[in-house]
Short mmCIF file of C-alpha atoms in Angstrom, two decimals:
data_model
loop_
_atom_site.label_atom_id
_atom_site.label_comp_id
_atom_site.label_asym_id
_atom_site.label_seq_id
_atom_site.Cartn_x
_atom_site.Cartn_y
_atom_site.Cartn_z
CA MET A 66 91.52 102.02 85.85
CA PRO A 67 92.45 104.00 88.97
CA ALA A 68 94.07 102.30 91.97
CA ALA A 69 91.73 100.92 94.59
CA ILE A 70 90.95 103.21 97.49
CA ARG A 71 90.03 101.82 100.87
CA GLN A 72 87.07 103.59 102.45
CA PRO A 73 86.90 103.71 106.27
CA GLY A 74 85.19 100.61 107.62
CA SER A 75 85.18 98.78 104.28
CA PRO A 76 86.43 95.19 103.89
CA PRO A 77 89.72 94.51 102.10
CA GLY A 78 89.49 93.90 98.38
CA ASP A 79 91.12 94.55 95.03
CA GLY A 80 88.27 96.38 93.32
CA TRP A 81 87.56 100.06 93.11
CA LEU A 82 85.48 101.37 96.01
CA PRO A 83 83.87 104.67 95.02
CA PRO A 84 84.28 107.49 97.51
CA ASP A 85 81.28 108.13 99.70
CA PRO A 86 79.82 110.70 99.94
CA ALA A 87 82.29 112.70 97.83
CA THR A 88 85.49 112.14 95.88
CA PRO A 89 88.52 112.20 98.22
CA ARG A 90 90.56 115.35 98.14
CA PRO A 91 94.23 115.19 97.10
CA LEU A 92 96.78 115.28 99.91
CA PRO A 93 98.05 118.81 100.71
CA ILE A 94 101.86 118.78 100.72
CA THR A 95 104.42 121.19 102.19
CA PRO A 96 107.23 122.43 99.90
CA ALA A 97 109.90 120.46 101.83
CA VAL A 98 112.23 118.56 99.46
CA SER A 99 115.03 116.79 101.36
CA GLY A 100 113.30 117.14 104.71
CA VAL A 101 116.48 118.00 106.65
CA LEU A 102 115.16 121.30 107.98
CA GLU A 103 111.74 119.75 108.54
CA THR A 104 113.33 116.99 110.61
CA LEU A 105 115.29 119.43 112.77
CA SER A 106 112.11 121.42 113.35
CA PHE A 107 110.17 118.22 114.11
CA LEU A 108 112.70 117.26 116.80
CA ARG A 109 112.96 120.72 118.39
CA ASP A 110 109.68 122.57 117.90
CA PRO A 111 106.73 121.42 120.06
CA ASP A 112 104.39 123.31 117.72
CA PHE A 113 105.81 121.70 114.57
CA ALA A 114 102.66 119.84 113.58
CA ARG A 115 100.09 122.32 114.87
CA SER A 116 101.49 125.25 112.89
CA ARG A 117 101.34 123.22 109.69
CA PHE A 118 97.84 121.94 110.44
CA GLU A 119 96.72 125.56 110.56
CA SER A 120 98.15 126.11 107.08
CA TYR A 121 97.28 122.83 105.35
CA GLY A 122 94.33 121.32 107.26
CA ASP A 123 93.88 118.23 109.44
CA VAL A 124 95.69 115.93 107.01
CA TYR A 125 98.86 117.02 105.20
CA GLY A 126 102.08 115.55 103.82
CA THR A 127 105.68 116.60 104.23
CA THR A 128 109.18 115.10 104.01
CA LEU A 129 111.32 114.07 107.00
CA LEU A 130 114.86 113.00 106.04
CA GLY A 131 113.71 111.84 102.62
CA GLN A 132 110.69 109.95 104.00
CA ARG A 133 107.30 111.11 102.78
CA THR A 134 105.22 111.50 105.94
CA VAL A 135 101.54 112.31 106.43
CA PHE A 136 100.50 114.09 109.63
CA ILE A 137 96.93 113.78 110.88
CA ARG A 138 94.94 115.17 113.79
CA GLY A 139 91.37 115.09 115.08
CA GLU A 140 88.68 112.52 115.72
CA LYS A 141 87.60 111.98 112.11
CA ALA A 142 91.05 111.24 110.66
CA ILE A 143 92.18 109.13 113.63
CA ASN A 144 89.00 107.04 113.72
CA ASP A 145 89.27 106.49 109.97
CA LEU A 146 92.83 105.21 110.50
CA PHE A 147 91.79 102.81 113.27
CA ALA A 148 88.91 101.52 111.12
CA GLN A 149 91.37 100.44 108.43
CA GLY A 150 93.85 98.56 110.58
CA ASP A 151 94.44 95.81 108.01
CA ALA A 152 95.51 98.44 105.45
CA VAL A 153 98.33 99.80 107.62
CA GLU A 154 101.24 98.45 109.66
CA GLY A 155 103.39 99.66 112.52
CA TRP A 156 106.35 101.88 111.69
CA TRP A 157 109.09 103.68 113.64
CA PRO A 158 111.87 106.08 112.63
CA ASP A 159 115.22 104.43 111.93
CA SER A 160 116.72 105.47 115.26
CA VAL A 161 113.85 103.91 117.25
CA ARG A 162 113.64 100.80 115.10
CA LYS A 163 117.37 100.05 115.38
CA LEU A 164 117.62 100.81 119.09
CA LEU A 165 114.62 98.60 119.88
CA GLY A 166 116.04 95.83 117.70
CA PRO A 167 114.79 93.65 114.83
CA LEU A 168 113.20 91.08 117.15
CA SER A 169 111.26 93.59 119.25
CA LEU A 170 107.50 93.29 119.18
CA ALA A 171 107.38 97.03 118.37
CA ASN A 172 108.94 96.19 115.00
CA ARG A 173 106.59 93.26 114.29
CA ASN A 174 103.31 93.31 112.40
CA GLY A 175 100.26 91.14 111.82
CA ALA A 176 99.64 87.90 113.67
CA ASP A 177 103.24 87.77 114.91
CA HIS A 178 102.82 91.15 116.60
CA LYS A 179 99.48 90.24 118.15
CA ALA A 180 100.75 86.95 119.57
CA ARG A 181 103.86 88.48 121.13
CA ARG A 182 101.87 91.42 122.45
CA ARG A 183 99.51 89.10 124.31
CA VAL A 184 102.44 87.31 125.92
CA VAL A 185 104.27 90.47 127.03
CA GLY A 186 100.97 92.13 127.94
CA GLN A 187 100.38 89.56 130.67
CA LEU A 188 103.05 91.34 132.70
CA PHE A 189 100.69 94.35 132.85
CA ALA A 190 97.47 92.43 133.48
CA ALA A 191 95.24 93.27 136.47
CA SER A 192 96.39 90.20 138.39
CA ALA A 193 100.03 91.17 137.90
CA LEU A 194 99.39 94.78 138.93
CA LYS A 195 97.76 93.58 142.13
CA ARG A 196 100.97 91.72 142.95
CA TYR A 197 103.12 94.76 142.17
CA SER A 198 101.05 97.24 144.21
CA PRO A 199 102.59 96.69 147.70
CA ALA A 200 106.07 97.26 146.29
CA ILE A 201 104.93 100.44 144.50
CA VAL A 202 103.42 101.78 147.74
CA ALA A 203 106.71 101.05 149.51
CA LEU A 204 108.66 102.90 146.81
CA VAL A 205 106.34 105.93 147.19
CA GLU A 206 107.11 105.96 150.91
CA GLU A 207 110.84 105.71 150.20
CA LEU A 208 110.61 108.67 147.84
CA LYS A 209 108.66 110.70 150.40
CA THR A 210 111.32 110.06 153.05
CA GLU A 211 114.09 110.94 150.59
CA LEU A 212 112.45 114.25 149.68
CA LEU A 213 111.97 115.23 153.32
CA ALA A 214 115.59 114.40 154.14
CA ASP A 215 116.95 116.99 151.70
CA ALA A 216 116.70 120.53 153.07
CA ALA A 217 118.21 122.17 149.99
CA PRO A 218 116.27 122.73 146.77
CA LEU A 219 116.18 119.46 144.88
CA ALA A 220 115.53 118.50 141.28
CA LEU A 221 112.36 116.45 141.31
CA VAL A 222 112.53 115.08 137.75
CA PRO A 223 115.60 112.83 138.27
CA LYS A 224 114.02 111.41 141.43
CA LEU A 225 110.74 110.74 139.64
CA ARG A 226 112.60 109.03 136.80
CA ARG A 227 114.44 106.79 139.27
CA PHE A 228 111.14 106.04 141.00
CA ALA A 229 109.45 105.00 137.75
CA PHE A 230 112.43 102.89 136.73
CA SER A 231 112.59 101.26 140.16
CA VAL A 232 108.97 100.19 139.84
CA ILE A 233 109.40 98.38 136.54
CA ALA A 234 112.88 97.02 137.31
CA SER A 235 112.13 95.73 140.80
CA THR A 236 108.49 94.62 140.60
CA VAL A 237 108.59 93.06 137.11
CA LEU A 238 112.24 92.09 136.62
CA GLY A 239 113.07 91.48 140.26
CA LEU A 240 116.35 93.43 140.22
CA ASP A 241 118.09 94.33 143.45
CA PRO A 242 119.09 98.00 144.04
CA VAL A 243 122.69 97.52 142.84
CA ASP A 244 121.76 95.88 139.51
CA ARG A 245 118.91 98.35 139.15
CA GLU A 246 121.30 101.32 139.40
CA VAL A 247 123.67 99.91 136.77
CA LEU A 248 120.78 99.27 134.41
CA PHE A 249 119.28 102.71 135.04
CA VAL A 250 122.37 104.62 133.90
CA ASP A 251 122.55 102.76 130.59
CA PHE A 252 118.81 102.94 130.10
CA GLU A 253 118.80 106.74 130.42
CA THR A 254 121.53 106.93 127.77
CA TRP A 255 119.55 104.58 125.53
CA CYS A 256 116.35 106.64 125.90
CA GLN A 257 118.12 109.86 124.93
CA GLY A 258 119.05 108.36 121.57
CA LEU A 259 115.64 107.02 120.64
CA PHE A 260 114.42 109.99 118.62
CA SER A 261 117.82 111.41 117.70
CA LEU A 262 119.20 111.70 114.18
CA PRO A 263 120.24 108.12 113.23
CA PHE A 264 123.90 108.91 112.53
CA ALA A 265 126.40 106.99 114.66
CA LEU A 266 128.99 109.78 114.82
CA PRO A 267 131.42 109.28 117.72
CA GLY A 268 129.99 110.84 120.86
CA SER A 269 126.56 111.52 119.35
CA PRO A 270 123.41 110.62 121.33
CA TYR A 271 122.64 107.88 118.81
CA ALA A 272 126.14 106.35 118.99
CA ARG A 273 126.08 106.39 122.80
CA ALA A 274 122.61 104.80 122.74
CA LEU A 275 123.81 101.97 120.46
CA GLN A 276 126.62 101.20 122.91
CA ALA A 277 124.22 101.35 125.86
CA ARG A 278 121.88 98.97 124.02
CA GLN A 279 124.55 96.27 123.91
CA ARG A 280 125.24 96.59 127.62
CA LEU A 281 121.51 96.55 128.39
CA LEU A 282 120.95 93.39 126.38
CA ARG A 283 123.82 91.65 128.19
CA CYS A 284 122.35 92.65 131.55
CA LEU A 285 118.83 91.61 130.55
CA GLY A 286 120.19 88.34 129.24
CA ALA A 287 121.67 87.66 132.67
CA VAL A 288 118.33 88.51 134.33
CA LEU A 289 116.58 86.12 131.95
CA LYS A 290 119.08 83.32 132.55
CA LYS A 291 118.60 83.61 136.32
CA ALA A 292 114.82 83.48 135.87
CA GLN A 293 115.15 80.44 133.62
CA ASN A 294 117.28 78.67 136.22
CA ASP A 295 114.72 79.51 138.92
CA VAL A 296 111.88 78.16 136.77
CA ALA A 297 113.83 74.97 136.04
CA ALA A 298 114.53 74.50 139.76
CA GLY A 299 110.92 75.15 140.73
CA ALA A 300 111.95 78.17 142.81
CA PRO A 301 109.61 81.17 143.09
CA LEU A 302 110.63 84.22 141.09
CA ALA A 303 111.22 87.56 142.80
CA ALA A 304 109.57 89.29 139.85
CA GLY A 305 105.84 88.97 139.36
CA GLY A 306 105.18 87.36 136.02
CA LEU A 307 108.68 87.20 134.55
CA ASP A 308 108.26 83.43 134.26
CA LEU A 309 105.83 84.10 131.39
CA LEU A 310 108.81 85.21 129.34
CA ALA A 311 111.49 83.15 131.07
CA GLY A 312 109.84 79.99 129.79
CA GLY A 313 110.94 80.95 126.29
CA LEU A 314 107.62 80.19 124.58
CA ASP A 315 105.16 82.40 122.77
CA GLU A 316 101.41 81.85 123.21
CA ALA A 317 101.36 79.21 120.48
CA GLY A 318 104.01 77.20 122.29
CA LEU A 319 106.75 78.09 119.79
CA PRO A 320 110.25 78.47 121.25
CA LEU A 321 111.67 81.98 121.56
CA SER A 322 115.39 82.55 121.51
CA ASP A 323 117.04 84.28 124.47
CA ALA A 324 117.89 87.19 122.18
CA ASP A 325 114.21 87.50 121.24
CA VAL A 326 113.09 87.55 124.87
CA ALA A 327 115.83 90.05 125.85
CA GLU A 328 114.56 92.49 123.22
CA GLN A 329 111.01 92.11 124.55
CA LEU A 330 112.33 92.94 128.03
CA LEU A 331 114.02 96.06 126.66
CA LEU A 332 110.71 97.18 125.16
CA LEU A 333 108.95 96.29 128.41
CA LEU A 334 111.30 98.58 130.35
CA PHE A 335 110.56 101.44 127.98
CA ALA A 336 106.80 100.80 128.00
CA GLY A 337 106.68 100.79 131.80
CA TYR A 338 109.10 103.61 132.45
CA GLU A 339 109.56 106.53 130.06
CA THR A 340 105.90 107.51 129.67
CA THR A 341 105.33 107.14 133.42
CA ALA A 342 108.31 109.29 134.36
CA SER A 343 107.12 112.00 131.98
CA SER A 344 103.55 111.94 133.30
CA LEU A 345 104.71 112.14 136.93
CA SER A 346 106.89 115.16 136.18
CA CYS A 347 104.17 116.95 134.21
CA LEU A 348 101.55 116.16 136.88
CA LEU A 349 103.50 117.79 139.70
CA LEU A 350 104.62 120.68 137.48
CA SER A 351 101.04 121.44 136.45
CA LEU A 352 99.70 121.35 140.01
CA LEU A 353 102.53 123.49 141.40
CA GLN A 354 101.90 126.05 138.67
CA HIS A 355 98.16 126.07 139.48
CA PRO A 356 97.77 126.26 143.27
CA ALA A 357 93.99 126.71 143.13
CA GLU A 358 93.61 123.39 141.27
CA LEU A 359 96.07 121.76 143.69
CA ALA A 360 93.98 122.90 146.67
CA TRP A 361 90.83 121.67 144.90
CA LEU A 362 92.43 118.25 144.42
CA GLN A 363 93.76 118.04 147.97
CA GLN A 364 90.25 118.52 149.35
CA GLU A 365 89.43 115.16 147.77
CA LEU A 366 92.71 113.48 148.73
CA ASP A 367 92.21 114.43 152.39
CA GLY A 368 89.22 112.12 152.44
CA LEU A 369 91.11 109.15 150.99
CA PRO A 370 93.21 106.67 152.99
CA TRP A 371 96.95 106.30 152.64
CA PRO A 372 98.30 103.71 152.26
CA PRO A 373 95.48 101.88 150.50
CA ALA A 374 93.98 98.84 152.19
CA PRO A 375 95.75 95.56 151.35
CA GLY A 376 94.63 94.25 147.98
CA GLU A 377 92.77 97.45 147.07
CA ALA A 378 95.53 99.64 145.59
CA GLY A 379 94.24 99.08 142.07
CA THR A 380 90.80 100.56 142.82
CA ALA A 381 91.34 102.76 145.90
CA TYR A 382 91.98 105.86 143.78
CA ASP A 383 90.12 105.10 140.56
CA SER A 384 87.64 107.45 138.87
CA SER A 385 84.72 106.31 141.03
CA ARG A 386 86.52 106.97 144.34
CA ALA A 387 88.72 109.87 143.26
CA PRO A 388 86.96 111.69 140.40
CA ARG A 389 88.95 114.91 140.90
CA LEU A 390 92.24 113.02 140.72
CA ASP A 391 91.02 111.31 137.56
CA ALA A 392 90.11 114.68 136.05
CA VAL A 393 93.51 116.16 136.92
CA LEU A 394 95.34 113.23 135.34
CA LYS A 395 93.29 113.50 132.16
CA GLU A 396 93.99 117.22 131.92
CA VAL A 397 97.72 116.81 132.51
CA MET A 398 97.94 114.12 129.84
CA ARG A 399 95.81 116.19 127.49
CA LEU A 400 98.16 119.17 127.65
CA ALA A 401 101.41 117.19 127.95
CA PRO A 402 100.80 113.67 126.62
CA PRO A 403 103.71 111.33 127.36
CA VAL A 404 103.58 110.15 123.74
CA GLY A 405 103.52 113.05 121.29
CA GLY A 406 102.47 110.88 118.39
CA PHE A 407 102.63 107.43 116.85
CA PHE A 408 103.28 106.09 113.37
CA ARG A 409 101.73 103.75 110.84
CA ARG A 410 102.67 102.92 107.25
CA THR A 411 99.99 102.51 104.58
CA ARG A 412 100.09 99.19 102.75
CA GLU A 413 97.51 100.39 100.22
CA PRO A 414 95.72 103.65 99.41
CA ILE A 415 93.30 104.75 102.13
CA VAL A 416 91.08 107.75 102.83
CA LEU A 417 91.48 109.72 106.07
CA ALA A 418 89.03 112.57 106.77
CA ASP A 419 88.13 112.62 103.07
CA VAL A 420 91.78 112.98 102.00
CA LEU A 421 93.39 110.33 99.79
CA ILE A 422 96.58 108.84 101.25
CA PRO A 423 98.68 106.84 98.76
CA ALA A 424 100.22 103.47 99.56
CA ASP A 425 103.64 103.26 101.24
CA GLN A 426 103.21 106.50 103.16
CA VAL A 427 104.19 106.94 106.80
CA VAL A 428 101.26 108.36 108.78
CA GLN A 429 102.05 110.21 112.00
CA VAL A 430 99.10 110.61 114.35
CA SER A 431 99.74 113.89 116.13
CA ILE A 432 98.45 113.31 119.66
CA THR A 433 99.65 116.66 121.02
CA ALA A 434 97.90 118.63 118.28
CA SER A 435 94.73 116.53 118.54
CA HIS A 436 94.49 117.09 122.30
CA ARG A 437 94.36 120.85 121.75
CA TYR A 438 91.98 120.79 118.81
CA ALA A 439 88.20 120.44 118.76
CA SER A 440 85.16 122.07 117.22
CA GLY A 441 83.41 124.81 119.14
CA ASN A 442 84.74 127.50 121.45
CA GLU A 443 86.31 125.35 124.15
CA ASP A 444 89.59 126.88 125.37
CA LEU A 445 91.92 123.95 125.12
CA GLU A 446 95.10 125.91 125.95
CA VAL A 447 94.03 126.39 129.58
CA PHE A 448 94.72 123.92 132.41
CA ARG A 449 91.20 123.27 133.69
CA PRO A 450 90.70 119.71 135.02
CA GLN A 451 87.09 120.45 135.90
CA ARG A 452 86.23 120.18 132.19
CA HIS A 453 86.46 116.40 132.54
CA LEU A 454 83.77 116.38 135.25
CA ALA A 455 81.32 118.41 133.20
CA GLY A 456 80.67 116.04 130.34
CA GLY A 457 84.24 115.88 129.12
CA THR A 458 85.92 117.68 126.27
CA LYS A 459 85.34 117.41 122.54
CA ALA A 460 89.07 116.96 121.93
CA THR A 461 90.30 113.50 120.98
CA LEU A 462 92.23 112.04 123.95
CA LEU A 463 94.91 109.42 123.22
CA PRO A 464 97.69 110.01 125.78
CA PHE A 465 99.14 106.50 125.39
CA GLY A 466 98.48 106.06 121.69
CA GLY A 467 95.60 104.00 120.40
CA GLY A 468 94.38 101.09 118.36
CA GLU A 469 95.89 97.63 118.59
CA ARG A 470 99.35 99.08 119.35
CA VAL A 471 98.38 101.19 122.37
CA CYS A 472 101.22 101.52 124.93
CA LEU A 473 101.80 98.21 126.70
CA GLY A 474 102.62 99.88 130.00
CA LYS A 475 99.46 102.01 130.14
CA ALA A 476 97.82 100.18 133.06
CA LEU A 477 100.99 100.11 135.15
CA ALA A 478 101.65 103.79 134.42
CA GLU A 479 98.15 104.80 135.52
CA LEU A 480 98.46 102.77 138.74
CA GLU A 481 101.87 104.27 139.57
CA ILE A 482 100.72 107.82 138.88
CA ARG A 483 97.65 107.51 141.10
CA LEU A 484 99.59 105.92 143.97
CA LEU A 485 102.37 108.50 143.82
CA ALA A 486 99.95 111.43 143.53
CA VAL A 487 97.99 110.38 146.61
CA GLY A 488 101.02 109.27 148.62
CA LEU A 489 103.01 112.47 148.06
CA LEU A 490 100.31 115.13 147.89
CA LYS A 491 98.59 113.92 151.07
CA GLN A 492 101.83 114.01 153.02
CA LEU A 493 104.05 116.71 151.51
CA THR A 494 104.02 120.36 150.58
CA LEU A 495 106.17 121.05 147.52
CA ALA A 496 107.21 124.64 146.80
CA LEU A 497 108.62 125.70 143.42
CA GLU A 498 112.01 127.40 143.47
CA PRO A 499 112.03 130.76 141.63
CA ASP A 500 114.09 131.59 138.56
CA GLN A 501 114.04 128.19 136.87
CA ASP A 502 113.09 127.14 133.34
CA LEU A 503 109.77 125.31 133.59
CA SER A 504 109.33 124.86 129.85
CA LEU A 505 109.25 121.29 128.60
CA ARG A 506 111.94 119.35 126.84
CA ILE A 507 109.96 117.22 124.37
CA ILE A 508 112.27 114.35 123.33
CA PRO A 509 111.90 111.48 124.14
CA SER A 510 108.96 112.54 126.39
CA PRO A 511 107.96 115.89 127.94
CA SER A 512 109.98 116.91 131.01
CA PRO A 513 110.77 120.29 132.67
CA LYS A 514 114.11 121.52 131.36
CA ASP A 515 115.64 122.53 134.70
CA GLY A 516 114.54 119.36 136.44
CA LEU A 517 111.66 120.91 138.44
CA LEU A 518 113.46 122.41 141.45
CA VAL A 519 111.39 122.30 144.64
CA ARG A 520 111.62 122.40 148.42
CA ALA A 521 109.74 119.67 150.25
CA SER A 522 108.22 119.86 153.70
CA ARG A 523 105.79 117.77 155.71
CA ARG A 524 102.18 118.78 155.12
#
């Protein structure tokens, strides 16, 4: 009797579920054997998945460093995957899994993952974001002043990365500027090793990231201990919401070790920082490369207040009040999503877009390829934010991942991006320097290779 196949939307069970409406097709597979060359191409080539989709279809298998991996794109395959959540589990490459740590919620599955996610997720809830907003506005103003003070061409990407890190480190963790700077240096080193080859050769990005991880955990442990002491003394915390973790309990009231909480804080830093820094860089790059769209957006921004009224930062620039800004952000994240893809592992055979996926296969959802793929004649290679005001696009949009493991820092990232876009673009004129490489470095998240050199002046 053949192995059971899970059909999208069907309940779990051990019996055979006949394909409907047709027998699933076998999985197309590339000729890769060891996967070494495939892995190098995966890490370096932004068109890795898309070129293979064109040859093999919307669902295909290959090998990455000996791991059989299935790549999928498009609404049908992705929705089928989400509909069968109990048949899959979270998965990360070895480098990511080891650098995040065995206790990290990113490496947990099932009820344990859901419980920890709800606890950590409270740090990104609407009530917490409202508390963070005044500090974010102040950091935008600091960045504006810093940009105006530098008459020479400046690299915008490093400043945007420091801004994004300052937001998460100061508003959530309550770090002062000195501790924040120490943490930032190690965190950048750690991020660079996340999607590197997992070989700890002396001096390699992965080896340096492992060393940075130990220093980060020691620093985060000290932050946690201070918060615990403040909680015990009844003193107010400088960080909004850190007491939710400092108490050392999960949502069921079970004790969490300090090591467990420190690894959640490390994930929290990544969730609230890396994707945001990438989106900020790609937003300004896209607008500076398309002056007509920038002028179109600034017509709307000129009618919006800055700074936002007290208590209204979370809604002052949302889609109802700033529809053009919302459209620009969607288009930027469509063309340069901060997360290029996400992974799942199949626990049993499933069917995705009428293709049979065996058990124990890693499935990589290709966000970048999906964002540029849809039926019809829509030109999805062109930067045209207006498409999102005219009924949207047929492409599947998942810039922060999707399903039950969507990026924890999504809400904070969206708030930061809107506040920075309005605060800077209403007050500054940024001019691109000539003769620089504006192509994107992809790993760990998209970022202009030469750092986005600009000259800033008061608008």
